[in-house]
mmCIF file of C-alpha atoms in Angstrom:
data_model
loop_
_atom_site.group_PDB
_atom_site.id
_atom_site.type_symbol
_atom_site.label_atom_id
_atom_site.label_comp_id
_atom_site.label_asym_id
_atom_site.label_seq_id
_atom_site.Cartn_x
_atom_site.Cartn_y
_atom_site.Cartn_z
ATOM 1 C CA UNK E 1 -31.112 17.710 12.929
ATOM 2 C CA UNK E 2 -28.096 14.611 14.237
ATOM 3 C CA UNK E 3 -27.797 13.805 10.684
ATOM 4 C CA UNK E 4 -27.468 17.135 8.934
ATOM 5 C CA UNK E 5 -25.191 18.007 11.743
ATOM 6 C CA UNK E 6 -23.200 14.396 10.917
ATOM 7 C CA UNK E 7 -23.249 14.727 7.514
ATOM 8 C CA UNK E 8 -22.059 18.389 6.992
ATOM 9 C CA UNK E 9 -19.604 17.333 9.872
ATOM 10 C CA UNK E 10 -18.324 14.581 7.492
ATOM 11 C CA UNK E 11 -17.924 17.341 4.478
ATOM 12 C CA UNK E 12 -15.431 19.665 6.516
ATOM 13 C CA UNK E 13 -13.464 17.024 7.567
ATOM 14 C CA UNK E 14 -13.782 15.030 4.218
ATOM 15 C CA UNK E 15 -12.733 18.742 2.531
ATOM 16 C CA UNK E 16 -9.527 18.313 4.963
ATOM 17 C CA UNK E 17 -6.428 17.841 2.215
ATOM 18 C CA UNK E 18 -5.128 13.936 2.079
ATOM 19 C CA UNK E 19 -2.927 12.823 4.644
ATOM 20 C CA UNK E 20 0.890 11.334 3.130
ATOM 21 C CA UNK E 21 0.147 8.286 5.591
ATOM 22 C CA UNK E 22 -2.908 7.900 2.355
ATOM 23 C CA UNK E 23 -0.450 8.458 -0.880
ATOM 24 C CA UNK E 24 -0.381 4.164 -1.357
ATOM 25 C CA UNK E 25 -4.271 4.011 -1.691
ATOM 26 C CA UNK E 26 -3.944 6.271 -4.813
ATOM 27 C CA UNK E 27 -3.270 2.717 -7.100
ATOM 28 C CA UNK E 28 -7.601 1.861 -6.333
ATOM 29 C CA UNK E 29 -9.538 3.997 -8.394
ATOM 30 C CA UNK E 30 -13.368 3.573 -7.100
ATOM 31 C CA UNK E 31 -16.308 4.048 -9.608
ATOM 32 C CA UNK E 32 -19.266 6.400 -7.673
ATOM 33 C CA UNK E 33 -22.323 5.386 -9.518
ATOM 34 C CA UNK E 34 -25.436 7.427 -8.503
ATOM 35 C CA UNK E 35 -27.605 9.996 -10.297
ATOM 36 C CA UNK E 36 -27.805 12.691 -7.427
ATOM 37 C CA UNK E 37 -25.147 15.089 -7.636
ATOM 38 C CA UNK E 38 -25.491 15.776 -4.108
ATOM 39 C CA UNK E 39 -23.934 12.271 -3.132
ATOM 40 C CA UNK E 40 -21.625 12.462 -5.961
ATOM 41 C CA UNK E 41 -19.681 14.824 -4.468
ATOM 42 C CA UNK E 42 -20.411 13.505 -1.107
ATOM 43 C CA UNK E 43 -18.754 10.459 -1.976
ATOM 44 C CA UNK E 44 -15.807 11.382 -3.663
ATOM 45 C CA UNK E 45 -15.302 14.353 -0.776
ATOM 46 C CA UNK E 46 -14.913 11.016 1.283
ATOM 47 C CA UNK E 47 -12.681 8.988 -1.348
ATOM 48 C CA UNK E 48 -10.389 12.390 -1.857
ATOM 49 C CA UNK E 49 -9.861 12.594 1.775
ATOM 50 C CA UNK E 50 -9.127 9.202 2.060
ATOM 51 C CA UNK E 51 -6.322 8.998 -0.935
ATOM 52 C CA UNK E 52 -8.447 7.174 -3.896
ATOM 53 C CA UNK E 53 -8.529 8.099 -7.645
ATOM 54 C CA UNK E 54 -12.303 7.925 -8.238
ATOM 55 C CA UNK E 55 -14.342 8.115 -11.268
ATOM 56 C CA UNK E 56 -18.545 8.919 -11.417
ATOM 57 C CA UNK E 57 -22.180 7.870 -13.558
ATOM 58 C CA UNK E 58 -24.962 8.976 -13.085
ATOM 59 C CA UNK E 59 -27.265 6.402 -15.445
ATOM 60 C CA UNK E 60 -27.228 2.876 -15.604
ATOM 61 C CA UNK E 61 -26.049 2.701 -19.125
ATOM 62 C CA UNK E 62 -22.961 5.605 -17.998
ATOM 63 C CA UNK E 63 -22.124 2.423 -15.501
ATOM 64 C CA UNK E 64 -21.740 0.031 -17.579
ATOM 65 C CA UNK E 65 -18.921 1.643 -20.061
ATOM 66 C CA UNK E 66 -16.942 3.276 -17.552
ATOM 67 C CA UNK E 67 -16.816 0.081 -15.334
ATOM 68 C CA UNK E 68 -15.067 -1.434 -19.014
ATOM 69 C CA UNK E 69 -13.751 1.764 -19.731
ATOM 70 C CA UNK E 70 -11.721 2.304 -16.649
ATOM 71 C CA UNK E 71 -11.878 -1.127 -14.509
ATOM 72 C CA UNK E 72 -12.348 -0.099 -11.769
ATOM 73 C CA UNK E 73 -11.031 -1.551 -8.376
ATOM 74 C CA UNK E 74 -14.861 -1.202 -6.374
ATOM 75 C CA UNK E 75 -18.276 0.140 -7.784
ATOM 76 C CA UNK E 76 -20.169 2.376 -4.908
ATOM 77 C CA UNK E 77 -23.582 1.307 -7.094
ATOM 78 C CA UNK E 78 -26.758 3.107 -6.230
ATOM 79 C CA UNK E 79 -30.162 1.506 -7.323
ATOM 80 C CA UNK E 80 -32.482 3.720 -7.963
ATOM 81 C CA UNK E 81 -30.558 5.086 -11.858
ATOM 82 C CA UNK E 82 -32.548 6.208 -14.904
ATOM 83 C CA UNK E 83 -32.134 3.977 -17.548
ATOM 84 C CA UNK E 84 -30.778 1.433 -16.058
ATOM 85 C CA UNK E 85 -31.294 0.338 -12.269
ATOM 86 C CA UNK E 86 -28.314 -0.937 -10.174
ATOM 87 C CA UNK E 87 -29.630 -4.642 -9.716
ATOM 88 C CA UNK E 88 -29.681 -4.609 -13.973
ATOM 89 C CA UNK E 89 -25.982 -3.065 -13.737
ATOM 90 C CA UNK E 90 -24.936 -5.636 -10.816
ATOM 91 C CA UNK E 91 -26.048 -8.140 -12.866
ATOM 92 C CA UNK E 92 -24.632 -7.535 -16.134
ATOM 93 C CA UNK E 93 -21.488 -6.503 -14.538
ATOM 94 C CA UNK E 94 -21.841 -10.419 -12.838
ATOM 95 C CA UNK E 95 -22.570 -12.049 -16.772
ATOM 96 C CA UNK E 96 -19.075 -10.107 -17.959
ATOM 97 C CA UNK E 97 -16.454 -12.585 -17.302
ATOM 98 C CA UNK E 98 -13.494 -8.668 -17.562
ATOM 99 C CA UNK E 99 -15.144 -7.704 -15.209
ATOM 100 C CA UNK E 100 -16.806 -9.873 -12.243
ATOM 101 C CA UNK E 101 -14.180 -9.651 -10.920
ATOM 102 C CA UNK E 102 -14.552 -6.285 -9.252
ATOM 103 C CA UNK E 103 -15.902 -5.774 -6.144
ATOM 104 C CA UNK E 104 -19.612 -3.729 -5.365
ATOM 105 C CA UNK E 105 -20.974 -2.451 -2.524
ATOM 106 C CA UNK E 106 -24.800 -1.177 -2.394
ATOM 107 C CA UNK E 107 -26.054 2.225 -2.060
ATOM 108 C CA UNK E 108 -29.740 1.893 -0.650
ATOM 109 C CA UNK E 109 -31.842 3.827 0.813
ATOM 110 C CA UNK E 110 -32.717 3.293 4.119
ATOM 111 C CA UNK E 111 -36.696 2.664 3.852
ATOM 112 C CA UNK E 112 -35.601 -0.776 0.759
ATOM 113 C CA UNK E 113 -37.088 -3.616 1.476
ATOM 114 C CA UNK E 114 -35.605 -6.489 3.263
ATOM 115 C CA UNK E 115 -35.837 -8.642 -0.068
ATOM 116 C CA UNK E 116 -34.247 -5.244 -2.229
ATOM 117 C CA UNK E 117 -31.041 -5.786 -0.276
ATOM 118 C CA UNK E 118 -31.622 -9.791 -0.935
ATOM 119 C CA UNK E 119 -31.677 -9.942 -4.719
ATOM 120 C CA UNK E 120 -28.740 -7.383 -4.515
ATOM 121 C CA UNK E 121 -26.643 -10.329 -2.556
ATOM 122 C CA UNK E 122 -27.842 -13.096 -4.639
ATOM 123 C CA UNK E 123 -27.320 -11.033 -7.636
ATOM 124 C CA UNK E 124 -23.656 -10.268 -6.318
ATOM 125 C CA UNK E 125 -22.910 -7.478 -4.257
ATOM 126 C CA UNK E 126 -20.570 -7.565 -2.383
ATOM 127 C CA UNK E 127 -21.590 -5.104 0.569
ATOM 128 C CA UNK E 128 -24.466 -3.436 1.124
ATOM 129 C CA UNK E 129 -24.620 0.202 3.161
ATOM 130 C CA UNK E 130 -27.842 2.848 3.926
ATOM 131 C CA UNK E 131 -28.006 6.333 3.595
ATOM 132 C CA UNK E 132 -27.308 8.631 5.136
ATOM 133 C CA UNK E 133 -23.864 7.512 5.373
ATOM 134 C CA UNK E 134 -22.127 7.210 7.961
ATOM 135 C CA UNK E 135 -17.676 8.081 6.854
ATOM 136 C CA UNK E 136 -15.883 5.645 9.154
ATOM 137 C CA UNK E 137 -18.445 2.856 8.007
ATOM 138 C CA UNK E 138 -18.454 3.107 4.656
ATOM 139 C CA UNK E 139 -14.197 3.936 3.961
ATOM 140 C CA UNK E 140 -13.965 0.691 7.071
ATOM 141 C CA UNK E 141 -15.592 -1.491 4.117
ATOM 142 C CA UNK E 142 -14.546 0.163 1.029
ATOM 143 C CA UNK E 143 -10.566 -0.962 2.214
ATOM 144 C CA UNK E 144 -11.919 -4.230 2.919
ATOM 145 C CA UNK E 145 -13.035 -5.159 -0.028
ATOM 146 C CA UNK E 146 -9.976 -3.545 -1.524
ATOM 147 C CA UNK E 147 -7.839 -6.010 0.158
ATOM 148 C CA UNK E 148 -9.756 -8.985 -0.437
ATOM 149 C CA UNK E 149 -9.442 -7.640 -4.615
ATOM 150 C CA UNK E 150 -6.022 -7.376 -4.088
ATOM 151 C CA UNK E 151 -4.859 -10.855 -2.865
ATOM 152 C CA UNK E 152 -7.857 -12.469 -5.336
ATOM 153 C CA UNK E 153 -5.981 -10.602 -7.891
ATOM 154 C CA UNK E 154 -2.732 -11.534 -6.916
ATOM 155 C CA UNK E 155 -4.173 -15.536 -6.876
ATOM 156 C CA UNK E 156 -5.964 -15.414 -10.131
ATOM 157 C CA UNK E 157 -3.266 -13.647 -12.411
ATOM 158 C CA UNK E 158 -1.053 -16.832 -11.093
ATOM 159 C CA UNK E 159 -3.371 -19.517 -12.022
ATOM 160 C CA UNK E 160 -3.644 -17.878 -15.576
ATOM 161 C CA UNK E 161 0.126 -17.936 -15.468
ATOM 162 C CA UNK E 162 0.349 -20.922 -14.566
ATOM 163 C CA UNK E 163 -2.319 -22.254 -17.272
ATOM 164 C CA UNK E 164 -1.143 -20.607 -19.724
ATOM 165 C CA UNK E 165 2.508 -22.146 -20.408
ATOM 166 C CA UNK E 166 1.092 -25.269 -20.691
ATOM 167 C CA UNK E 167 -1.197 -24.354 -23.371
ATOM 168 C CA UNK E 168 1.924 -21.834 -25.191
ATOM 169 C CA UNK E 169 4.202 -25.132 -25.165
ATOM 170 C CA UNK E 170 1.883 -27.265 -26.549
ATOM 171 C CA UNK E 171 1.030 -24.795 -29.180
ATOM 172 C CA UNK E 172 4.552 -23.811 -29.546
ATOM 173 C CA UNK E 173 5.420 -27.897 -30.401
ATOM 174 C CA UNK E 174 3.231 -28.013 -33.171
ATOM 175 C CA UNK E 175 4.628 -25.064 -35.258
ATOM 176 C CA UNK E 176 7.533 -24.440 -36.916
ATOM 177 C CA UNK E 177 7.769 -21.592 -39.071
ATOM 178 C CA UNK E 178 8.834 -18.634 -36.973
ATOM 179 C CA UNK E 179 5.713 -16.815 -37.917
ATOM 180 C CA UNK E 180 3.430 -19.430 -36.647
ATOM 181 C CA UNK E 181 5.388 -19.621 -34.013
ATOM 182 C CA UNK E 182 5.234 -15.174 -33.235
ATOM 183 C CA UNK E 183 1.285 -15.316 -33.781
ATOM 184 C CA UNK E 184 1.054 -17.675 -30.995
ATOM 185 C CA UNK E 185 3.543 -16.153 -28.765
ATOM 186 C CA UNK E 186 1.803 -12.758 -29.232
ATOM 187 C CA UNK E 187 -1.912 -13.645 -29.468
ATOM 188 C CA UNK E 188 -1.240 -15.575 -26.079
ATOM 189 C CA UNK E 189 0.610 -12.543 -24.685
ATOM 190 C CA UNK E 190 -2.056 -9.483 -25.808
ATOM 191 C CA UNK E 191 -4.610 -12.062 -23.752
ATOM 192 C CA UNK E 192 -3.133 -12.559 -20.969
ATOM 193 C CA UNK E 193 -2.321 -9.064 -19.752
ATOM 194 C CA UNK E 194 -5.649 -7.638 -21.144
ATOM 195 C CA UNK E 195 -4.591 -5.243 -23.887
ATOM 196 C CA UNK E 196 -6.967 -4.381 -26.908
ATOM 197 C CA UNK E 197 -4.051 -4.831 -29.372
ATOM 198 C CA UNK E 198 0.010 -6.801 -29.539
ATOM 199 C CA UNK E 199 2.457 -6.228 -31.947
ATOM 200 C CA UNK E 200 6.173 -7.960 -32.464
ATOM 201 C CA UNK E 201 9.290 -5.986 -34.290
ATOM 202 C CA UNK E 202 11.838 -8.683 -35.458
ATOM 203 C CA UNK E 203 14.971 -6.830 -36.211
ATOM 204 C CA UNK E 204 18.547 -7.300 -37.461
ATOM 205 C CA UNK E 205 22.219 -7.343 -36.122
ATOM 206 C CA UNK E 206 22.170 -3.321 -37.346
ATOM 207 C CA UNK E 207 18.460 -2.759 -35.055
ATOM 208 C CA UNK E 208 16.928 -2.373 -38.550
ATOM 209 C CA UNK E 209 12.897 -4.155 -38.599
ATOM 210 C CA UNK E 210 13.079 -7.229 -40.885
ATOM 211 C CA UNK E 211 9.297 -8.097 -39.596
ATOM 212 C CA UNK E 212 5.798 -7.623 -38.282
ATOM 213 C CA UNK E 213 3.150 -9.154 -36.448
ATOM 214 C CA UNK E 214 0.220 -7.820 -35.023
ATOM 215 C CA UNK E 215 -2.747 -9.335 -33.688
ATOM 216 C CA UNK E 216 -5.576 -6.934 -32.488
ATOM 217 C CA UNK E 217 -8.222 -8.093 -29.492
ATOM 218 C CA UNK E 218 -10.611 -5.638 -30.144
ATOM 219 C CA UNK E 219 -13.773 -4.954 -32.333
ATOM 220 C CA UNK E 220 -12.334 -1.245 -33.725
ATOM 221 C CA UNK E 221 -9.239 -2.145 -35.405
ATOM 222 C CA UNK E 222 -9.002 1.775 -34.446
ATOM 223 C CA UNK E 223 -5.029 3.720 -36.234
ATOM 224 C CA UNK E 224 -2.301 2.161 -38.332
ATOM 225 C CA UNK E 225 -1.468 -1.406 -39.686
ATOM 226 C CA UNK E 226 2.103 -1.292 -38.321
ATOM 227 C CA UNK E 227 3.444 0.457 -35.235
ATOM 228 C CA UNK E 228 6.185 3.435 -35.622
ATOM 229 C CA UNK E 229 7.844 3.686 -32.397
ATOM 230 C CA UNK E 230 11.169 5.976 -31.984
ATOM 231 C CA UNK E 231 14.533 5.580 -33.281
ATOM 232 C CA UNK E 232 15.548 6.282 -30.039
ATOM 233 C CA UNK E 233 12.885 3.545 -27.825
ATOM 234 C CA UNK E 234 14.084 0.291 -29.584
ATOM 235 C CA UNK E 235 17.693 1.114 -29.491
ATOM 236 C CA UNK E 236 17.412 1.826 -26.148
ATOM 237 C CA UNK E 237 15.257 -1.213 -25.490
ATOM 238 C CA UNK E 238 18.304 -3.699 -27.566
ATOM 239 C CA UNK E 239 21.486 -2.128 -25.781
ATOM 240 C CA UNK E 240 19.476 -2.392 -22.052
ATOM 241 C CA UNK E 241 17.518 -5.592 -22.208
ATOM 242 C CA UNK E 242 15.187 -4.267 -20.387
ATOM 243 C CA UNK E 243 11.665 -3.783 -21.094
ATOM 244 C CA UNK E 244 9.707 0.046 -20.262
ATOM 245 C CA UNK E 245 6.092 1.126 -18.675
ATOM 246 C CA UNK E 246 4.179 3.896 -20.999
ATOM 247 C CA UNK E 247 1.081 4.147 -18.239
ATOM 248 C CA UNK E 248 0.477 7.564 -20.756
ATOM 249 C CA UNK E 249 1.267 7.717 -24.051
ATOM 250 C CA UNK E 250 0.071 11.491 -24.438
ATOM 251 C CA UNK E 251 2.914 12.640 -22.710
ATOM 252 C CA UNK E 252 5.601 10.244 -22.234
ATOM 253 C CA UNK E 253 8.913 12.206 -22.837
ATOM 254 C CA UNK E 254 10.487 8.572 -24.573
ATOM 255 C CA UNK E 255 6.481 7.575 -26.757
ATOM 256 C CA UNK E 256 7.170 9.104 -29.747
ATOM 257 C CA UNK E 257 4.831 6.694 -32.068
ATOM 258 C CA UNK E 258 3.056 7.557 -35.194
ATOM 259 C CA UNK E 259 -0.585 6.351 -37.001
ATOM 260 C CA UNK E 260 -2.238 5.015 -33.874
ATOM 261 C CA UNK E 261 -3.646 8.028 -31.509
ATOM 262 C CA UNK E 262 -5.839 5.558 -30.629
ATOM 263 C CA UNK E 263 -3.136 3.866 -27.994
ATOM 264 C CA UNK E 264 -3.131 5.477 -24.326
ATOM 265 C CA UNK E 265 -0.723 3.418 -22.257
ATOM 266 C CA UNK E 266 1.556 0.353 -23.943
ATOM 267 C CA UNK E 267 4.003 -2.223 -22.419
ATOM 268 C CA UNK E 268 7.475 -2.124 -24.400
ATOM 269 C CA UNK E 269 9.910 -5.466 -24.549
ATOM 270 C CA UNK E 270 13.109 -7.316 -26.086
ATOM 271 C CA UNK E 271 12.143 -11.232 -26.458
#
């Protein structure tokens, strides 16, 4: 009875509108991976109340797809899921260099054997919590892991930048042709930003495009071979010498692109 009463109370609290003080947490996205809809609903209400963005998955295969597509800041991972269990999912996340840094909290049943918890931690889980969830404890653990990840992201990004500079310098020193130099800079920049595709457009004094360079790191090279940006956008960047971050190309009024509908977000900057 006490467990049911506590969960009902948590459900009531979680349906309240998020408080303004928590708005900054919206930048964090959390993936809820559980095959039980009632658990997913409860967890999503908790996350909504705290101001987090969220996505969900109901089996192991879907979880791996969502992790790669959404790049969440944290994963709440149930162990007993169909297709691939939580241990297999965790092992594959930790084996992927692009995903291994994402913190994972295992959601376990109260009757789970200690050896299972140990296996999860050995595979790289950052923490675990047992069902039924205590909302305050779960949110405290999530906040702790996100704080650590945020600090580690800054260090990892800085280290990547520092290691990139001598590599680019070495590559450029061996090249004199402008096309070779452009391709090296473009490839390195695209890799560093974690983008799927990169373009360099060289323009003359009149604003006409004279050269195009493209690098694609995606296995499926979907879309056109060239990127046709709106001339007003190009003129704006050339005149202001300021870059532009487009979070959603589908509804951004400054972004008019033809032939590359697969692009969802982009960064445009002058050289």
